[in-house]
mmCIF file of N, CA and C in Angstrom:
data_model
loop_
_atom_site.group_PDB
_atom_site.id
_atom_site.type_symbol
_atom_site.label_atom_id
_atom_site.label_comp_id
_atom_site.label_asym_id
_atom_site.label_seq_id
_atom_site.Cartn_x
_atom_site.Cartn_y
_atom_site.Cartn_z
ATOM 1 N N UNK S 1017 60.193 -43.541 -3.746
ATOM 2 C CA UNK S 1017 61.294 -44.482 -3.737
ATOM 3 C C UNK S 1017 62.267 -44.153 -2.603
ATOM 4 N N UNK S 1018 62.619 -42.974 -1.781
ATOM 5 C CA UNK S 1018 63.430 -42.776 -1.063
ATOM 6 C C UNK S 1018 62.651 -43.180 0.330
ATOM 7 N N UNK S 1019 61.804 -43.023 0.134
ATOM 8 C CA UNK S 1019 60.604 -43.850 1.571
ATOM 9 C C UNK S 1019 61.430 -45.030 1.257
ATOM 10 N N UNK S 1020 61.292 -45.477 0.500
ATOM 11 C CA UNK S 1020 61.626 -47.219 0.618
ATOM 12 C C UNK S 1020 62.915 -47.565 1.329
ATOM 13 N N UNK S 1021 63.971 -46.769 0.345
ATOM 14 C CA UNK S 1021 65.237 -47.056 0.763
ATOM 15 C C UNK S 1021 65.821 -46.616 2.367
ATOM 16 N N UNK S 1022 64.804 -45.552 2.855
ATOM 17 C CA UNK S 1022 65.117 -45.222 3.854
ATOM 18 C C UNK S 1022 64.874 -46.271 5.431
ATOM 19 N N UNK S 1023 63.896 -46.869 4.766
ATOM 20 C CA UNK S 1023 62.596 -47.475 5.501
ATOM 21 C C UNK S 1023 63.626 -48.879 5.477
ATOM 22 N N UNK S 1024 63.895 -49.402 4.431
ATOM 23 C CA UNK S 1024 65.053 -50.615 4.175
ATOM 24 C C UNK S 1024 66.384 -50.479 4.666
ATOM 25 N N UNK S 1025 66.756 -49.246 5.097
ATOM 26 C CA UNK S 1025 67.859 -49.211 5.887
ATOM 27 C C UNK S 1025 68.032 -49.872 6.634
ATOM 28 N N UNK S 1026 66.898 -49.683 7.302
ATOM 29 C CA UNK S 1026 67.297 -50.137 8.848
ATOM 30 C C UNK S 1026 67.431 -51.955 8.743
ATOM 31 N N UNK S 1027 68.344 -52.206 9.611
ATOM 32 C CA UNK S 1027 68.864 -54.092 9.223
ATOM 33 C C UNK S 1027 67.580 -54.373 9.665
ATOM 34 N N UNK S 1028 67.083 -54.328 10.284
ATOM 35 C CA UNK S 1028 65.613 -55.312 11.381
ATOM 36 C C UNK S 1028 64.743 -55.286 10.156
ATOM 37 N N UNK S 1029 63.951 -54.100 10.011
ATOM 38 C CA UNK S 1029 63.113 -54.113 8.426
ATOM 39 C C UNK S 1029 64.003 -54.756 7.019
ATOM 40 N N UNK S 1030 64.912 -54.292 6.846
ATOM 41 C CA UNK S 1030 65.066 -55.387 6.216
ATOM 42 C C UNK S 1030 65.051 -57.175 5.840
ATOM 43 N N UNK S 1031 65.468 -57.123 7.664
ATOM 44 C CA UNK S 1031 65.025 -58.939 7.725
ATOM 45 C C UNK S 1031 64.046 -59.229 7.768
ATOM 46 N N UNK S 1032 63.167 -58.061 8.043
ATOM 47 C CA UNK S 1032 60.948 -58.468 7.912
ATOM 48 C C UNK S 1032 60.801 -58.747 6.528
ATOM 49 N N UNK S 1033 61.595 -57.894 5.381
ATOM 50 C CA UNK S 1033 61.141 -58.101 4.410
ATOM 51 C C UNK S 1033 61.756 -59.026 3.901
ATOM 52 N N UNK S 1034 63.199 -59.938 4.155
ATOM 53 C CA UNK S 1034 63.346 -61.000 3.707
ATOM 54 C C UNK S 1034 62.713 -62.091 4.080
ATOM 55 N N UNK S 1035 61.910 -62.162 5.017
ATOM 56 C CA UNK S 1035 61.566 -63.098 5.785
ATOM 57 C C UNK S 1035 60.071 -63.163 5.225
ATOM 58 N N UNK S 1036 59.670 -61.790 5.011
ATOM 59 C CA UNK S 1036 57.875 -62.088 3.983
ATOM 60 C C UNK S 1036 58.075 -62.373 2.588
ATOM 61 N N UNK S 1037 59.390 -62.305 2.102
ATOM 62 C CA UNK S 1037 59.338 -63.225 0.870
ATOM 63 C C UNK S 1037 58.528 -64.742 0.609
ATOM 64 N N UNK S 1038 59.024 -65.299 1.463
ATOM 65 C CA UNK S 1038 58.289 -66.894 1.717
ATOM 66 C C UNK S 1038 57.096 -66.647 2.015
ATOM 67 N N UNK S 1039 56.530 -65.503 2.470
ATOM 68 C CA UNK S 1039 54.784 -65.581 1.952
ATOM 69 C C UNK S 1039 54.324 -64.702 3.721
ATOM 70 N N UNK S 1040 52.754 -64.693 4.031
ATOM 71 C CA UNK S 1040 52.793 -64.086 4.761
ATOM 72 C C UNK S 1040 52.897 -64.477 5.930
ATOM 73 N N UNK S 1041 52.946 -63.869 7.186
ATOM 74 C CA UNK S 1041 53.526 -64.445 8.490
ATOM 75 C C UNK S 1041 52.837 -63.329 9.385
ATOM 76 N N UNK S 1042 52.498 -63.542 10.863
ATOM 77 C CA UNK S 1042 51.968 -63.666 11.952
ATOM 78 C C UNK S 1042 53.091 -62.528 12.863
ATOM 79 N N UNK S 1043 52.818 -61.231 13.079
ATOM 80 C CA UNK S 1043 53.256 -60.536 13.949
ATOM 81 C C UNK S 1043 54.237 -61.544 15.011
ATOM 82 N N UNK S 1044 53.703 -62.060 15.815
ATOM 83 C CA UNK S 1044 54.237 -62.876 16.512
ATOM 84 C C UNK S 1044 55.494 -63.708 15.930
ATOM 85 N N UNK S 1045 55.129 -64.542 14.408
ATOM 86 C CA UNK S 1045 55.990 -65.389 13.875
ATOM 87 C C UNK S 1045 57.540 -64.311 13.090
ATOM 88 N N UNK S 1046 57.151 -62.970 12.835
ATOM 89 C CA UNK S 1046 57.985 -62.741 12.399
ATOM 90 C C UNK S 1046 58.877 -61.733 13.629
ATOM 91 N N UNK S 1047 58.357 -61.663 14.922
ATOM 92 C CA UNK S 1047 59.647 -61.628 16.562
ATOM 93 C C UNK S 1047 59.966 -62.875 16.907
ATOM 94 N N UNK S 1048 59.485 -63.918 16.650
ATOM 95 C CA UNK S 1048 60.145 -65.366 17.162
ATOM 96 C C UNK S 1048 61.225 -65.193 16.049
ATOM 97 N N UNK S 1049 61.178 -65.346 14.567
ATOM 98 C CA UNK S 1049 62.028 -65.768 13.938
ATOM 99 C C UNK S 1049 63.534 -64.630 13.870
ATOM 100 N N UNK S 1050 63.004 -63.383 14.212
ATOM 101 C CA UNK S 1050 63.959 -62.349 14.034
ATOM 102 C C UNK S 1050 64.541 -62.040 15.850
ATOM 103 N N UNK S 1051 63.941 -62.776 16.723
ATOM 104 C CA UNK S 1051 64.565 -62.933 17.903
ATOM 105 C C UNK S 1051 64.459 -61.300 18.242
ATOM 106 N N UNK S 1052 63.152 -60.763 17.869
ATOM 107 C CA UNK S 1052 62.599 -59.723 18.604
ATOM 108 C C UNK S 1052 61.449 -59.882 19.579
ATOM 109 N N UNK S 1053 61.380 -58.355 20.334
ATOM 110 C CA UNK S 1053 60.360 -58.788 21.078
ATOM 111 C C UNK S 1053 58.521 -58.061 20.482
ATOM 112 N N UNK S 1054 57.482 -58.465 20.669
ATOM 113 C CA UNK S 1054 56.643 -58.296 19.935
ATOM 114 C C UNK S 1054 56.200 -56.822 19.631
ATOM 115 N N UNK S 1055 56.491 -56.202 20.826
ATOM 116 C CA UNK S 1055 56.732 -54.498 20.448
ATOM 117 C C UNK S 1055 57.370 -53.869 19.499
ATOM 118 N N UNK S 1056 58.841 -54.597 19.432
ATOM 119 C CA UNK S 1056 59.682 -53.875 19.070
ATOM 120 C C UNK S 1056 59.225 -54.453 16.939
ATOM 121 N N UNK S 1057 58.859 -55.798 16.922
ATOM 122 C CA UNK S 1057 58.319 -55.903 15.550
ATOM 123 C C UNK S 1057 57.148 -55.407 14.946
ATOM 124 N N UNK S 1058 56.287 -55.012 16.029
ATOM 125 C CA UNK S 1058 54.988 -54.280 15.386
ATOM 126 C C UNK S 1058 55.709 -52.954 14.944
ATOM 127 N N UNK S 1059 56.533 -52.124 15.465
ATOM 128 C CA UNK S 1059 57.550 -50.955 15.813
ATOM 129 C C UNK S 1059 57.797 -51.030 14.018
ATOM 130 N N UNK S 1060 58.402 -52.030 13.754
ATOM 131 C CA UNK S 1060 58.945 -52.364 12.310
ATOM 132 C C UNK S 1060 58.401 -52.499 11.557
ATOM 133 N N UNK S 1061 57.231 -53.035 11.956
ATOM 134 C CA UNK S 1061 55.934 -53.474 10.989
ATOM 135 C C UNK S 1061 55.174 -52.454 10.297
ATOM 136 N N UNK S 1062 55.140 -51.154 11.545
ATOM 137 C CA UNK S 1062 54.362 -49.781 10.914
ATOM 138 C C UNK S 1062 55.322 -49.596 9.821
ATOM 139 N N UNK S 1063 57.017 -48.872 10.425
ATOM 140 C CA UNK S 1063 57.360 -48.336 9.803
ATOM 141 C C UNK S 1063 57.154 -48.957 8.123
ATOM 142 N N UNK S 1064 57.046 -49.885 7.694
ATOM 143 C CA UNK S 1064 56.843 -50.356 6.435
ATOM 144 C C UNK S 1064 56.148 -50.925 5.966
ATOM 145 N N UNK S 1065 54.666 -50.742 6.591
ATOM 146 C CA UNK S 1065 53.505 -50.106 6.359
ATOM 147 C C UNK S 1065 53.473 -48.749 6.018
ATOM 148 N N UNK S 1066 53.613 -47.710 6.572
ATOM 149 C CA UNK S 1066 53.945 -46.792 6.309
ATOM 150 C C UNK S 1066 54.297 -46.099 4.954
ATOM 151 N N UNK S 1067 55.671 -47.264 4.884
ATOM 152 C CA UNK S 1067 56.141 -46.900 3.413
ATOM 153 C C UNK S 1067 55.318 -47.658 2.349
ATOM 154 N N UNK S 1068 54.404 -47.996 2.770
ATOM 155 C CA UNK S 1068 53.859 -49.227 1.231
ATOM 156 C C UNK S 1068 54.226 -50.435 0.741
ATOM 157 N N UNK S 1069 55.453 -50.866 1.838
ATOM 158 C CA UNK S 1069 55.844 -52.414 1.793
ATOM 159 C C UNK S 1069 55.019 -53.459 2.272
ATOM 160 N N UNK S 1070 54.741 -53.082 3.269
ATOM 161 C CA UNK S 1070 54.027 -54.274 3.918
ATOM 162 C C UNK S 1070 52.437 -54.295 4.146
ATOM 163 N N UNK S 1071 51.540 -55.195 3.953
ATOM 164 C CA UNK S 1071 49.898 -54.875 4.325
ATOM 165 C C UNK S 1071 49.775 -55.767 5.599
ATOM 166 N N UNK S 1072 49.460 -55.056 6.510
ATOM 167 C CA UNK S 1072 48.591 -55.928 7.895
ATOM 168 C C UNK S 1072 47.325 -56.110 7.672
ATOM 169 N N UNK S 1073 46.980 -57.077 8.083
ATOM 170 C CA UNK S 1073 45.372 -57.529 8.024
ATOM 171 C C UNK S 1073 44.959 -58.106 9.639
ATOM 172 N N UNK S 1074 44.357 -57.441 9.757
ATOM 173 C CA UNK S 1074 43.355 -58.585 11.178
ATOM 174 C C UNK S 1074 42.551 -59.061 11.214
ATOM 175 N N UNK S 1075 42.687 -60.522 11.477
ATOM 176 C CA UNK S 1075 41.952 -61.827 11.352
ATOM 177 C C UNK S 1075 41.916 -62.525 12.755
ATOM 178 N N UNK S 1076 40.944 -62.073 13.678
ATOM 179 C CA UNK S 1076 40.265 -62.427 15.279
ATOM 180 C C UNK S 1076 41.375 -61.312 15.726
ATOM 181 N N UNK S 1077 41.991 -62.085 16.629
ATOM 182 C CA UNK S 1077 43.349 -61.430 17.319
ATOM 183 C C UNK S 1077 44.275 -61.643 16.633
ATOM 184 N N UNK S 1078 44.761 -62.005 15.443
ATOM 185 C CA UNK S 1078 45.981 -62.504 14.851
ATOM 186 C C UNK S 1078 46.265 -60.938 13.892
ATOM 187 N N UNK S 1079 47.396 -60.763 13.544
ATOM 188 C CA UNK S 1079 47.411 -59.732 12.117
ATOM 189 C C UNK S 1079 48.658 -60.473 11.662
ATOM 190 N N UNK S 1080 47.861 -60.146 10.583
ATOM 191 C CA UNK S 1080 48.829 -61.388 9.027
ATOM 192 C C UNK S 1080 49.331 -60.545 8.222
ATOM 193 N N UNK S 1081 50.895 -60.303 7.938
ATOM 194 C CA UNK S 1081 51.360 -59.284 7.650
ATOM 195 C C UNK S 1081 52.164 -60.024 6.019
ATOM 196 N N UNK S 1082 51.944 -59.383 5.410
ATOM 197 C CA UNK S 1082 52.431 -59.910 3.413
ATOM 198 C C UNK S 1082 52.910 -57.992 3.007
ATOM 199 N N UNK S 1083 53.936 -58.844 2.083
ATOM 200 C CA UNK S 1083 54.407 -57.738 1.281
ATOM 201 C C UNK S 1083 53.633 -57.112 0.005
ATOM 202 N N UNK S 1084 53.968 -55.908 0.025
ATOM 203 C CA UNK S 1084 53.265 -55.524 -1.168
ATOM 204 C C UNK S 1084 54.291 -55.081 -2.056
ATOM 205 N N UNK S 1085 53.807 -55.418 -3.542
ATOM 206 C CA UNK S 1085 54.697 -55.522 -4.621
ATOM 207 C C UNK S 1085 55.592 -54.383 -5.452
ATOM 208 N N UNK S 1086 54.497 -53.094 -5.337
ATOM 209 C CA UNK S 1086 54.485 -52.086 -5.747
ATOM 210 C C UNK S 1086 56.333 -51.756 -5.824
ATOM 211 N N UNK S 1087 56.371 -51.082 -4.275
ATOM 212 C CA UNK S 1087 57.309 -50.412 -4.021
ATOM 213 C C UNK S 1087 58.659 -51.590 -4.764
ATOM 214 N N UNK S 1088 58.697 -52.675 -4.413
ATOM 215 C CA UNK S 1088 59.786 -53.250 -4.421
ATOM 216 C C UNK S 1088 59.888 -53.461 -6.069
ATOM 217 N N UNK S 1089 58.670 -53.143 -7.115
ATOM 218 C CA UNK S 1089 58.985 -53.451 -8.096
ATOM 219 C C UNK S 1089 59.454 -51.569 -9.068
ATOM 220 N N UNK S 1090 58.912 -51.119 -8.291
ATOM 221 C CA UNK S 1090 59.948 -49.586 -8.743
ATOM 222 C C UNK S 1090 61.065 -49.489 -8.300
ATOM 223 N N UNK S 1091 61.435 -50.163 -7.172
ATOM 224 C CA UNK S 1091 63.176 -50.303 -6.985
ATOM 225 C C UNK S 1091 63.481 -50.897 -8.406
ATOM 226 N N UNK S 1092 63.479 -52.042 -8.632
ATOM 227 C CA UNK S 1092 63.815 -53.161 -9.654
ATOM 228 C C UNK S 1092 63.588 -52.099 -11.244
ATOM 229 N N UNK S 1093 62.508 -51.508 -11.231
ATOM 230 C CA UNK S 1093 62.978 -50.612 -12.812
ATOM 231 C C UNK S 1093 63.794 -50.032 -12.078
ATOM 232 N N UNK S 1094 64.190 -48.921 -11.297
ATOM 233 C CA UNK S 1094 64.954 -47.808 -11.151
ATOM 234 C C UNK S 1094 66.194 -48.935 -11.244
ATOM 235 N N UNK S 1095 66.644 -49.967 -10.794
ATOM 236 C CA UNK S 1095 68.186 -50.560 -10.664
ATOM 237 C C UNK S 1095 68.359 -50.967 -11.836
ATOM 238 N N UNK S 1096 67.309 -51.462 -13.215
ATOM 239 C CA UNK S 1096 67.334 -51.345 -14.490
ATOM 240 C C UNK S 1096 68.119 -50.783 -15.078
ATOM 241 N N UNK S 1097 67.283 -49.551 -15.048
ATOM 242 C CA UNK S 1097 67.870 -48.429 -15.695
ATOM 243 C C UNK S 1097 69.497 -48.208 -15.945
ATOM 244 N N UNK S 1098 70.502 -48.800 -14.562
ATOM 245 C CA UNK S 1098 71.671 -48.856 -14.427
ATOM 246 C C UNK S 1098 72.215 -50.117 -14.970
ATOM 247 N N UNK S 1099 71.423 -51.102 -15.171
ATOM 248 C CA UNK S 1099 71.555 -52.651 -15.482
ATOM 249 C C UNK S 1099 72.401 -52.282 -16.445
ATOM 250 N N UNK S 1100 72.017 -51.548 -17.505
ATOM 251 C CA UNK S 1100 72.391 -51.543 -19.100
ATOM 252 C C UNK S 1100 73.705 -50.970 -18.829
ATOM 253 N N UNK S 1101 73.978 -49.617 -18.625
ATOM 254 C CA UNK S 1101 75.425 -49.036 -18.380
ATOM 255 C C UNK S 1101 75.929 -50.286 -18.041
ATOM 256 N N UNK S 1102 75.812 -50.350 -16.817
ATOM 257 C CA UNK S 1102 77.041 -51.571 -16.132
ATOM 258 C C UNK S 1102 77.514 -52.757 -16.898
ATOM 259 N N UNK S 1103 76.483 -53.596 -17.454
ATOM 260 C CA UNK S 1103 76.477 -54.748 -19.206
ATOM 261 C C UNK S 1103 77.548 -54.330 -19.697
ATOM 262 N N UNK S 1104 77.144 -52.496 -20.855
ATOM 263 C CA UNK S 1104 78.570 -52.171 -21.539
ATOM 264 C C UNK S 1104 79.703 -51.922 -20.716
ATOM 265 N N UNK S 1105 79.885 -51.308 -19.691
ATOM 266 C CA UNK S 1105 80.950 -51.283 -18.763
ATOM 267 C C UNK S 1105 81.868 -52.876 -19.082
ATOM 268 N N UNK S 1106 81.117 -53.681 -18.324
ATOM 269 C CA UNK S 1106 82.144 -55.061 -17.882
ATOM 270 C C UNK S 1106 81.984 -55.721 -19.192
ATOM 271 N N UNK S 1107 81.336 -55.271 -20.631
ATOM 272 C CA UNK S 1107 81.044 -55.870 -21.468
ATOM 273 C C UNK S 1107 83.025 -55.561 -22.188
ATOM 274 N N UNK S 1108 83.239 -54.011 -21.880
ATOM 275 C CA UNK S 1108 84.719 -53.358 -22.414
ATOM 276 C C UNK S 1108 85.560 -53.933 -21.691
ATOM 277 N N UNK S 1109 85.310 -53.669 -20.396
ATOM 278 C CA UNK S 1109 86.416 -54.200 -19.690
ATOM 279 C C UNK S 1109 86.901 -55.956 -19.759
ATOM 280 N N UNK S 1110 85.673 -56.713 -20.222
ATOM 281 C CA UNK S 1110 86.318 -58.130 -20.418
ATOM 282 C C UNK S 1110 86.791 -58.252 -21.639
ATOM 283 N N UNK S 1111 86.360 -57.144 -22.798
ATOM 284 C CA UNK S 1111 86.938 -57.292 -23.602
ATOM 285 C C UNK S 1111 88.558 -56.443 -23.777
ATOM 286 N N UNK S 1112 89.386 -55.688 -22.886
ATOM 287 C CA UNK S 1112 90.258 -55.377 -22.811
ATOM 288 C C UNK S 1112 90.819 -56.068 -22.288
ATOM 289 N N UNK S 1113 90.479 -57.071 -20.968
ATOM 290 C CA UNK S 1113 91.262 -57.992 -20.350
ATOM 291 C C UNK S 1113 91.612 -59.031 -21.284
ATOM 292 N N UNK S 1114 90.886 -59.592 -22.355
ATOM 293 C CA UNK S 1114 91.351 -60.050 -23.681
ATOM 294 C C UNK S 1114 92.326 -60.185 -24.188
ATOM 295 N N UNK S 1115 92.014 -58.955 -24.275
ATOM 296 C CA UNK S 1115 93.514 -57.776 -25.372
ATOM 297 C C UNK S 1115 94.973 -57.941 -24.749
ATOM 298 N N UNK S 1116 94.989 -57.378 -23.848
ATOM 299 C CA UNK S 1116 96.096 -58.107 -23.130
ATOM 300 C C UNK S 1116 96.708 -59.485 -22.292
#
């Protein structure tokens, strides 16, 4: 999990991975849309590969790059886990703002 978050730091990987939400996309399509140049997104592309976010595939000359689920769905339990605290937290606090 700290691969991930580390790997998601960076703003650029992060916009790869908002941008493979909508499904998978074309080395090329995801430096046109992020107004990189094609080096510098393959550059991005390892790094999260790397971490287990992203799968490249090559198909002729093209590589078709999709997210993989794994990692992003052990973020989502681990931010769980805090879900509940935070509920009773603002669950007291709206009920004190009540009170007074």
């Amino acid at each position: 999990m700290n691969s991930t978050f580390r790997t998601l730091a960076e703003p650029n990987r992060l916009r790869v991975v908002e941008l493979l939400r909508e499904g998978p996309l074309t080395v090329g399509e995801i430096a046109n849309r992020l107004g990189l140049s094609q080096p510098q997104a393959s550059k991005h592309l390892r790094a999260l590969s790397a971490a287990g976010l992203v799968e490249v595939q090559a198909i002729a000359n093209r590589r078709i790059c999709k997210l993989r689920p794994l990692p992003l769905l052990e973020l989502e339990v681990w931010l769980e886990s805090f879900r509940h605290s935070w509920d009773e937290k603002l669950d007291r606090l709206g009920n004190y703002m009540q009170e007074l």
